[in-house]
PDB file of C-alpha atoms in Angstrom:
ATOM      1  CA  MET T   1     -72.171 -14.101   6.039  1.00  0.00           C
ATOM      2  CA  LYS T   2     -70.325 -12.003   3.465  1.00  0.00           C
ATOM      3  CA  LYS T   3     -66.964 -12.716   5.204  1.00  0.00           C
ATOM      4  CA  LEU T   4     -67.675 -16.436   5.259  1.00  0.00           C
ATOM      5  CA  LEU T   5     -68.472 -16.446   1.542  1.00  0.00           C
ATOM      6  CA  LEU T   6     -65.262 -14.516   0.725  1.00  0.00           C
ATOM      7  CA  THR T   7     -63.187 -16.879   2.882  1.00  0.00           C
ATOM      8  CA  LEU T   8     -64.663 -19.988   1.225  1.00  0.00           C
ATOM      9  CA  THR T   9     -64.070 -18.484  -2.231  1.00  0.00           C
ATOM     10  CA  ALA T  10     -60.416 -17.710  -1.379  1.00  0.00           C
ATOM     11  CA  VAL T  11     -59.792 -21.221  -0.004  1.00  0.00           C
ATOM     12  CA  ALA T  12     -61.409 -22.815  -3.068  1.00  0.00           C
ATOM     13  CA  GLY T  13     -59.313 -20.621  -5.377  1.00  0.00           C
ATOM     14  CA  LEU T  14     -56.059 -21.542  -3.608  1.00  0.00           C
ATOM     15  CA  THR T  15     -56.927 -25.238  -3.693  1.00  0.00           C
ATOM     16  CA  MET T  16     -57.736 -25.142  -7.410  1.00  0.00           C
ATOM     17  CA  ALA T  17     -54.567 -23.134  -8.169  1.00  0.00           C
ATOM     18  CA  SER T  18     -52.359 -25.595  -6.295  1.00  0.00           C
ATOM     19  CA  GLN T  19     -53.915 -28.577  -8.089  1.00  0.00           C
ATOM     20  CA  ALA T  20     -53.379 -26.883 -11.458  1.00  0.00           C
ATOM     21  CA  GLN T  21     -49.597 -26.912 -10.935  1.00  0.00           C
ATOM     22  CA  THR T  22     -49.325 -30.684 -11.272  1.00  0.00           C
ATOM     23  CA  GLU T  23     -52.031 -31.408 -13.829  1.00  0.00           C
ATOM     24  CA  GLN T  24     -51.576 -33.119 -17.180  1.00  0.00           C
ATOM     25  CA  GLY T  25     -50.029 -30.960 -19.914  1.00  0.00           C
ATOM     26  CA  LYS T  26     -48.056 -28.644 -17.592  1.00  0.00           C
ATOM     27  CA  PHE T  27     -44.275 -28.208 -17.638  1.00  0.00           C
ATOM     28  CA  ILE T  28     -41.816 -28.025 -14.747  1.00  0.00           C
ATOM     29  CA  VAL T  29     -38.489 -26.174 -15.122  1.00  0.00           C
ATOM     30  CA  GLY T  30     -35.762 -25.720 -12.510  1.00  0.00           C
ATOM     31  CA  GLY T  31     -32.296 -26.884 -11.638  1.00  0.00           C
ATOM     32  CA  GLN T  32     -29.294 -26.538  -9.384  1.00  0.00           C
ATOM     33  CA  VAL T  33     -26.214 -24.351  -9.370  1.00  0.00           C
ATOM     34  CA  GLY T  34     -23.439 -25.059  -6.884  1.00  0.00           C
ATOM     35  CA  PHE T  35     -20.083 -23.579  -5.934  1.00  0.00           C
ATOM     36  CA  HIS T  36     -17.713 -24.735  -3.203  1.00  0.00           C
ATOM     37  CA  THR T  37     -14.249 -23.677  -2.121  1.00  0.00           C
ATOM     38  CA  ASN T  38     -12.137 -24.850   0.806  1.00  0.00           C
ATOM     39  CA  ASN T  39      -8.717 -23.613   1.904  1.00  0.00           C
ATOM     40  CA  VAL T  40      -7.261 -25.296   5.013  1.00  0.00           C
ATOM     41  CA  ASP T  41      -5.314 -23.078   7.447  1.00  0.00           C
ATOM     42  CA  ASP T  42      -1.613 -23.945   7.866  1.00  0.00           C
ATOM     43  CA  SER T  43      -1.804 -26.011   4.701  1.00  0.00           C
ATOM     44  CA  GLU T  44      -1.387 -25.356   1.030  1.00  0.00           C
ATOM     45  CA  ALA T  45      -4.344 -27.597   0.138  1.00  0.00           C
ATOM     46  CA  GLU T  46      -7.180 -25.921  -1.718  1.00  0.00           C
ATOM     47  CA  THR T  47     -10.367 -27.414  -3.144  1.00  0.00           C
ATOM     48  CA  SER T  48     -12.806 -25.750  -5.550  1.00  0.00           C
ATOM     49  CA  SER T  49     -15.865 -27.024  -7.393  1.00  0.00           C
ATOM     50  CA  PHE T  50     -18.677 -25.737  -9.594  1.00  0.00           C
ATOM     51  CA  SER T  51     -21.789 -27.446 -10.960  1.00  0.00           C
ATOM     52  CA  ILE T  52     -24.827 -26.504 -13.017  1.00  0.00           C
ATOM     53  CA  ASN T  53     -27.740 -28.891 -13.605  1.00  0.00           C
ATOM     54  CA  PRO T  54     -30.886 -27.513 -15.301  1.00  0.00           C
ATOM     55  CA  THR T  55     -34.042 -29.667 -15.157  1.00  0.00           C
ATOM     56  CA  VAL T  56     -37.137 -29.877 -17.363  1.00  0.00           C
ATOM     57  CA  GLY T  57     -40.182 -32.119 -17.029  1.00  0.00           C
ATOM     58  CA  TYR T  58     -43.660 -32.633 -18.447  1.00  0.00           C
ATOM     59  CA  PHE T  59     -46.801 -33.831 -16.631  1.00  0.00           C
ATOM     60  CA  VAL T  60     -47.994 -36.845 -18.635  1.00  0.00           C
ATOM     61  CA  SER T  61     -51.003 -37.168 -16.324  1.00  0.00           C
ATOM     62  CA  ASP T  62     -52.218 -35.436 -13.177  1.00  0.00           C
ATOM     63  CA  ASN T  63     -49.446 -35.543 -10.527  1.00  0.00           C
ATOM     64  CA  TRP T  64     -47.083 -37.630 -12.758  1.00  0.00           C
ATOM     65  CA  ALA T  65     -44.125 -35.894 -14.427  1.00  0.00           C
ATOM     66  CA  VAL T  66     -41.319 -37.279 -16.590  1.00  0.00           C
ATOM     67  CA  GLY T  67     -38.220 -35.315 -17.470  1.00  0.00           C
ATOM     68  CA  THR T  68     -34.468 -35.044 -17.303  1.00  0.00           C
ATOM     69  CA  ALA T  69     -31.634 -33.066 -15.774  1.00  0.00           C
ATOM     70  CA  VAL T  70     -28.594 -32.267 -17.911  1.00  0.00           C
ATOM     71  CA  GLY T  71     -25.512 -30.819 -16.283  1.00  0.00           C
ATOM     72  CA  TYR T  72     -21.822 -30.108 -15.989  1.00  0.00           C
ATOM     73  CA  ASN T  73     -19.466 -30.492 -12.991  1.00  0.00           C
ATOM     74  CA  TRP T  74     -15.933 -29.160 -12.531  1.00  0.00           C
ATOM     75  CA  SER T  75     -13.603 -29.613  -9.554  1.00  0.00           C
ATOM     76  CA  LYS T  76      -9.976 -28.952  -8.675  1.00  0.00           C
ATOM     77  CA  VAL T  77      -7.850 -30.187  -5.757  1.00  0.00           C
ATOM     78  CA  ASP T  78      -4.444 -28.521  -5.341  1.00  0.00           C
ATOM     79  CA  ASN T  79      -2.221 -29.598  -2.431  1.00  0.00           C
ATOM     80  CA  SER T  80       0.974 -27.837  -3.641  1.00  0.00           C
ATOM     81  CA  ILE T  81       2.560 -31.151  -4.709  1.00  0.00           C
ATOM     82  CA  ASP T  82      -0.002 -32.331  -7.208  1.00  0.00           C
ATOM     83  CA  VAL T  83      -3.156 -31.008  -8.829  1.00  0.00           C
ATOM     84  CA  ASN T  84      -6.240 -33.033  -9.758  1.00  0.00           C
ATOM     85  CA  LYS T  85      -8.858 -31.533 -12.080  1.00  0.00           C
ATOM     86  CA  SER T  86     -12.147 -33.201 -12.949  1.00  0.00           C
ATOM     87  CA  ASN T  87     -14.703 -32.370 -15.653  1.00  0.00           C
ATOM     88  CA  SER T  88     -17.913 -34.324 -16.195  1.00  0.00           C
ATOM     89  CA  PHE T  89     -21.256 -34.173 -17.950  1.00  0.00           C
ATOM     90  CA  ASN T  90     -24.423 -35.535 -16.353  1.00  0.00           C
ATOM     91  CA  LEU T  91     -27.756 -36.842 -17.575  1.00  0.00           C
ATOM     92  CA  ALA T  92     -30.508 -37.903 -15.164  1.00  0.00           C
ATOM     93  CA  PRO T  93     -33.899 -38.910 -16.599  1.00  0.00           C
ATOM     94  CA  PHE T  94     -36.619 -39.028 -13.926  1.00  0.00           C
ATOM     95  CA  VAL T  95     -40.231 -39.896 -13.096  1.00  0.00           C
ATOM     96  CA  ARG T  96     -41.901 -37.948 -10.289  1.00  0.00           C
ATOM     97  CA  ASN T  97     -45.230 -38.531  -8.505  1.00  0.00           C
ATOM     98  CA  TYR T  98     -46.872 -35.820  -6.386  1.00  0.00           C
ATOM     99  CA  ILE T  99     -49.181 -36.882  -3.560  1.00  0.00           C
ATOM    100  CA  GLY T 100     -51.715 -34.653  -1.822  1.00  0.00           C
ATOM    101  CA  ASP T 101     -53.798 -31.542  -2.396  1.00  0.00           C
ATOM    102  CA  GLY T 102     -53.367 -27.929  -1.416  1.00  0.00           C
ATOM    103  CA  GLN T 103     -50.225 -25.843  -1.205  1.00  0.00           C
ATOM    104  CA  PHE T 104     -48.091 -28.660   0.284  1.00  0.00           C
ATOM    105  CA  LYS T 105     -47.513 -31.872  -1.669  1.00  0.00           C
ATOM    106  CA  PHE T 106     -45.233 -34.806  -0.970  1.00  0.00           C
ATOM    107  CA  PHE T 107     -43.407 -36.362  -3.906  1.00  0.00           C
ATOM    108  CA  ALA T 108     -41.280 -39.365  -4.763  1.00  0.00           C
ATOM    109  CA  GLN T 109     -38.761 -39.158  -7.603  1.00  0.00           C
ATOM    110  CA  LEU T 110     -37.156 -42.130  -9.347  1.00  0.00           C
ATOM    111  CA  SER T 111     -34.119 -41.108 -11.411  1.00  0.00           C
ATOM    112  CA  VAL T 112     -31.324 -42.769 -13.376  1.00  0.00           C
ATOM    113  CA  PRO T 113     -28.244 -40.528 -12.957  1.00  0.00           C
ATOM    114  CA  MET T 114     -25.434 -41.018 -15.475  1.00  0.00           C
ATOM    115  CA  GLN T 115     -22.084 -39.234 -15.597  1.00  0.00           C
ATOM    116  CA  TRP T 116     -19.170 -39.241 -18.045  1.00  0.00           C
ATOM    117  CA  GLY T 117     -15.935 -37.378 -17.526  1.00  0.00           C
ATOM    118  CA  GLU T 118     -12.209 -37.287 -17.034  1.00  0.00           C
ATOM    119  CA  VAL T 119      -9.732 -36.564 -14.265  1.00  0.00           C
ATOM    120  CA  GLU T 120      -6.420 -34.873 -15.034  1.00  0.00           C
ATOM    121  CA  PHE T 121      -3.541 -35.621 -12.643  1.00  0.00           C
ATOM    122  CA  GLU T 122      -0.548 -33.267 -12.540  1.00  0.00           C
ATOM    123  CA  ASP T 123       2.426 -33.922 -10.256  1.00  0.00           C
ATOM    124  CA  PRO T 124       6.191 -33.317 -10.515  1.00  0.00           C
ATOM    125  CA  SER T 125       6.876 -36.705 -12.124  1.00  0.00           C
ATOM    126  CA  THR T 126       3.950 -37.237 -14.495  1.00  0.00           C
ATOM    127  CA  ASN T 127       0.823 -35.861 -16.068  1.00  0.00           C
ATOM    128  CA  ARG T 128      -2.019 -38.146 -17.105  1.00  0.00           C
ATOM    129  CA  THR T 129      -5.727 -38.058 -17.857  1.00  0.00           C
ATOM    130  CA  ASP T 130      -8.132 -40.847 -16.885  1.00  0.00           C
ATOM    131  CA  LYS T 131     -11.683 -41.221 -18.165  1.00  0.00           C
ATOM    132  CA  PHE T 132     -14.612 -42.498 -16.096  1.00  0.00           C
ATOM    133  CA  ALA T 133     -18.330 -43.260 -16.304  1.00  0.00           C
ATOM    134  CA  SER T 134     -20.938 -43.643 -13.596  1.00  0.00           C
ATOM    135  CA  TYR T 135     -24.470 -45.080 -13.744  1.00  0.00           C
ATOM    136  CA  GLY T 136     -27.049 -45.447 -11.025  1.00  0.00           C
ATOM    137  CA  VAL T 137     -30.622 -45.350  -9.811  1.00  0.00           C
ATOM    138  CA  GLU T 138     -32.106 -43.218  -7.003  1.00  0.00           C
ATOM    139  CA  LEU T 139     -35.448 -43.039  -5.212  1.00  0.00           C
ATOM    140  CA  ALA T 140     -35.695 -39.654  -3.490  1.00  0.00           C
ATOM    141  CA  PRO T 141     -38.559 -38.399  -1.294  1.00  0.00           C
ATOM    142  CA  GLY T 142     -39.423 -34.742  -0.884  1.00  0.00           C
ATOM    143  CA  ILE T 143     -42.027 -32.113  -0.143  1.00  0.00           C
ATOM    144  CA  ALA T 144     -43.065 -29.170  -2.310  1.00  0.00           C
ATOM    145  CA  PHE T 145     -44.671 -25.909  -1.176  1.00  0.00           C
ATOM    146  CA  PHE T 146     -46.563 -23.919  -3.811  1.00  0.00           C
ATOM    147  CA  PRO T 147     -46.796 -20.261  -2.643  1.00  0.00           C
ATOM    148  CA  THR T 148     -48.104 -19.208  -6.085  1.00  0.00           C
ATOM    149  CA  PRO T 149     -49.601 -21.091  -9.033  1.00  0.00           C
ATOM    150  CA  LYS T 150     -46.271 -20.923 -10.933  1.00  0.00           C
ATOM    151  CA  ILE T 151     -43.653 -21.550  -8.204  1.00  0.00           C
ATOM    152  CA  GLY T 152     -42.828 -24.669  -6.194  1.00  0.00           C
ATOM    153  CA  ILE T 153     -40.244 -24.609  -3.387  1.00  0.00           C
ATOM    154  CA  GLU T 154     -38.876 -28.104  -2.788  1.00  0.00           C
ATOM    155  CA  LEU T 155     -37.033 -29.850   0.004  1.00  0.00           C
ATOM    156  CA  LYS T 156     -35.595 -33.260  -0.958  1.00  0.00           C
ATOM    157  CA  VAL T 157     -33.198 -35.874   0.449  1.00  0.00           C
ATOM    158  CA  ARG T 158     -31.196 -38.350  -1.632  1.00  0.00           C
ATOM    159  CA  GLY T 159     -33.020 -41.406  -0.306  1.00  0.00           C
ATOM    160  CA  LEU T 160     -32.302 -44.926  -1.530  1.00  0.00           C
ATOM    161  CA  TYR T 161     -29.575 -45.210  -4.178  1.00  0.00           C
ATOM    162  CA  TYR T 162     -27.275 -47.510  -6.126  1.00  0.00           C
ATOM    163  CA  ASN T 163     -24.279 -46.328  -8.174  1.00  0.00           C
ATOM    164  CA  HIS T 164     -21.755 -48.130 -10.388  1.00  0.00           C
ATOM    165  CA  PHE T 165     -18.476 -46.308 -11.088  1.00  0.00           C
ATOM    166  CA  ASP T 166     -16.420 -47.532 -14.036  1.00  0.00           C
ATOM    167  CA  GLY T 167     -12.826 -46.334 -14.305  1.00  0.00           C
ATOM    168  CA  LYS T 168     -11.603 -46.543 -17.888  1.00  0.00           C
ATOM    169  CA  ASP T 169      -7.851 -46.239 -17.313  1.00  0.00           C
ATOM    170  CA  SER T 170      -6.136 -46.563 -13.917  1.00  0.00           C
ATOM    171  CA  TYR T 171      -9.294 -46.162 -11.816  1.00  0.00           C
ATOM    172  CA  ASP T 172     -10.887 -49.255 -10.332  1.00  0.00           C
ATOM    173  CA  SER T 173     -14.569 -49.969 -10.832  1.00  0.00           C
ATOM    174  CA  SER T 174     -16.824 -49.835  -7.785  1.00  0.00           C
ATOM    175  CA  ASN T 175     -20.434 -50.321  -6.700  1.00  0.00           C
ATOM    176  CA  GLU T 176     -22.185 -48.284  -4.018  1.00  0.00           C
ATOM    177  CA  PHE T 177     -25.563 -48.851  -2.375  1.00  0.00           C
ATOM    178  CA  GLY T 178     -27.094 -46.819   0.412  1.00  0.00           C
ATOM    179  CA  LEU T 179     -29.909 -44.992   2.134  1.00  0.00           C
ATOM    180  CA  ASP T 180     -29.160 -41.305   2.637  1.00  0.00           C
ATOM    181  CA  ALA T 181     -32.136 -39.759   4.403  1.00  0.00           C
ATOM    182  CA  ASN T 182     -30.079 -37.275   6.421  1.00  0.00           C
ATOM    183  CA  SER T 183     -32.408 -34.428   7.369  1.00  0.00           C
ATOM    184  CA  LEU T 184     -29.344 -32.258   8.073  1.00  0.00           C
ATOM    185  CA  SER T 185     -28.263 -32.206   4.416  1.00  0.00           C
ATOM    186  CA  PRO T 186     -31.357 -31.922   2.224  1.00  0.00           C
ATOM    187  CA  SER T 187     -31.374 -30.118  -1.098  1.00  0.00           C
ATOM    188  CA  LEU T 188     -33.539 -27.042  -1.451  1.00  0.00           C
ATOM    189  CA  GLY T 189     -34.751 -25.939  -4.855  1.00  0.00           C
ATOM    190  CA  VAL T 190     -37.225 -23.796  -6.744  1.00  0.00           C
ATOM    191  CA  GLN T 191     -39.205 -25.177  -9.673  1.00  0.00           C
ATOM    192  CA  PHE T 192     -41.329 -23.167 -12.095  1.00  0.00           C
ATOM    193  CA  HIS T 193     -44.635 -24.641 -13.292  1.00  0.00           C
ATOM    194  CA  PHE T 194     -46.365 -23.466 -16.460  1.00  0.00           C
TER     195      PHE T 194
END
């Protein structure tokens, strides 16, 4: 009887702790850091990129968070004839809804990613810099695991998206729409709840 009472108390405590992570008045803090490099054998082509995108949100009601990601991206492509460098700043306000109880919760996130930047082209005949802007909307599903009351480990796919790219100088404008639910390329992240 004593073991049963202890077990029920532990289960109730875990359930209450996991619900407290997404209750009104709590904050969520996290983000992404990425680095990529690629050097092709028997070629002088080399690609490098770096990105950092911190995220902060606030639970306006139980299981409903609003927030934003703010970030910076840099990339360079060098193929020995010409070099392209890109710098951009990102802003992505979002609304997120968690569904479920316990340590595992599904979520859906609606975001409006925006990006402003420039691409610098260097080749033997000319050097030029072109500016660009990008605006879109994304609906991304995911699942969060809460091993402790303050930590959420998330697995998310891009989901349904639309993006408008606006080249300011020699770039053409373009529109992109898609569904990217590839389970082989999800994003994995850690969020802190307090």
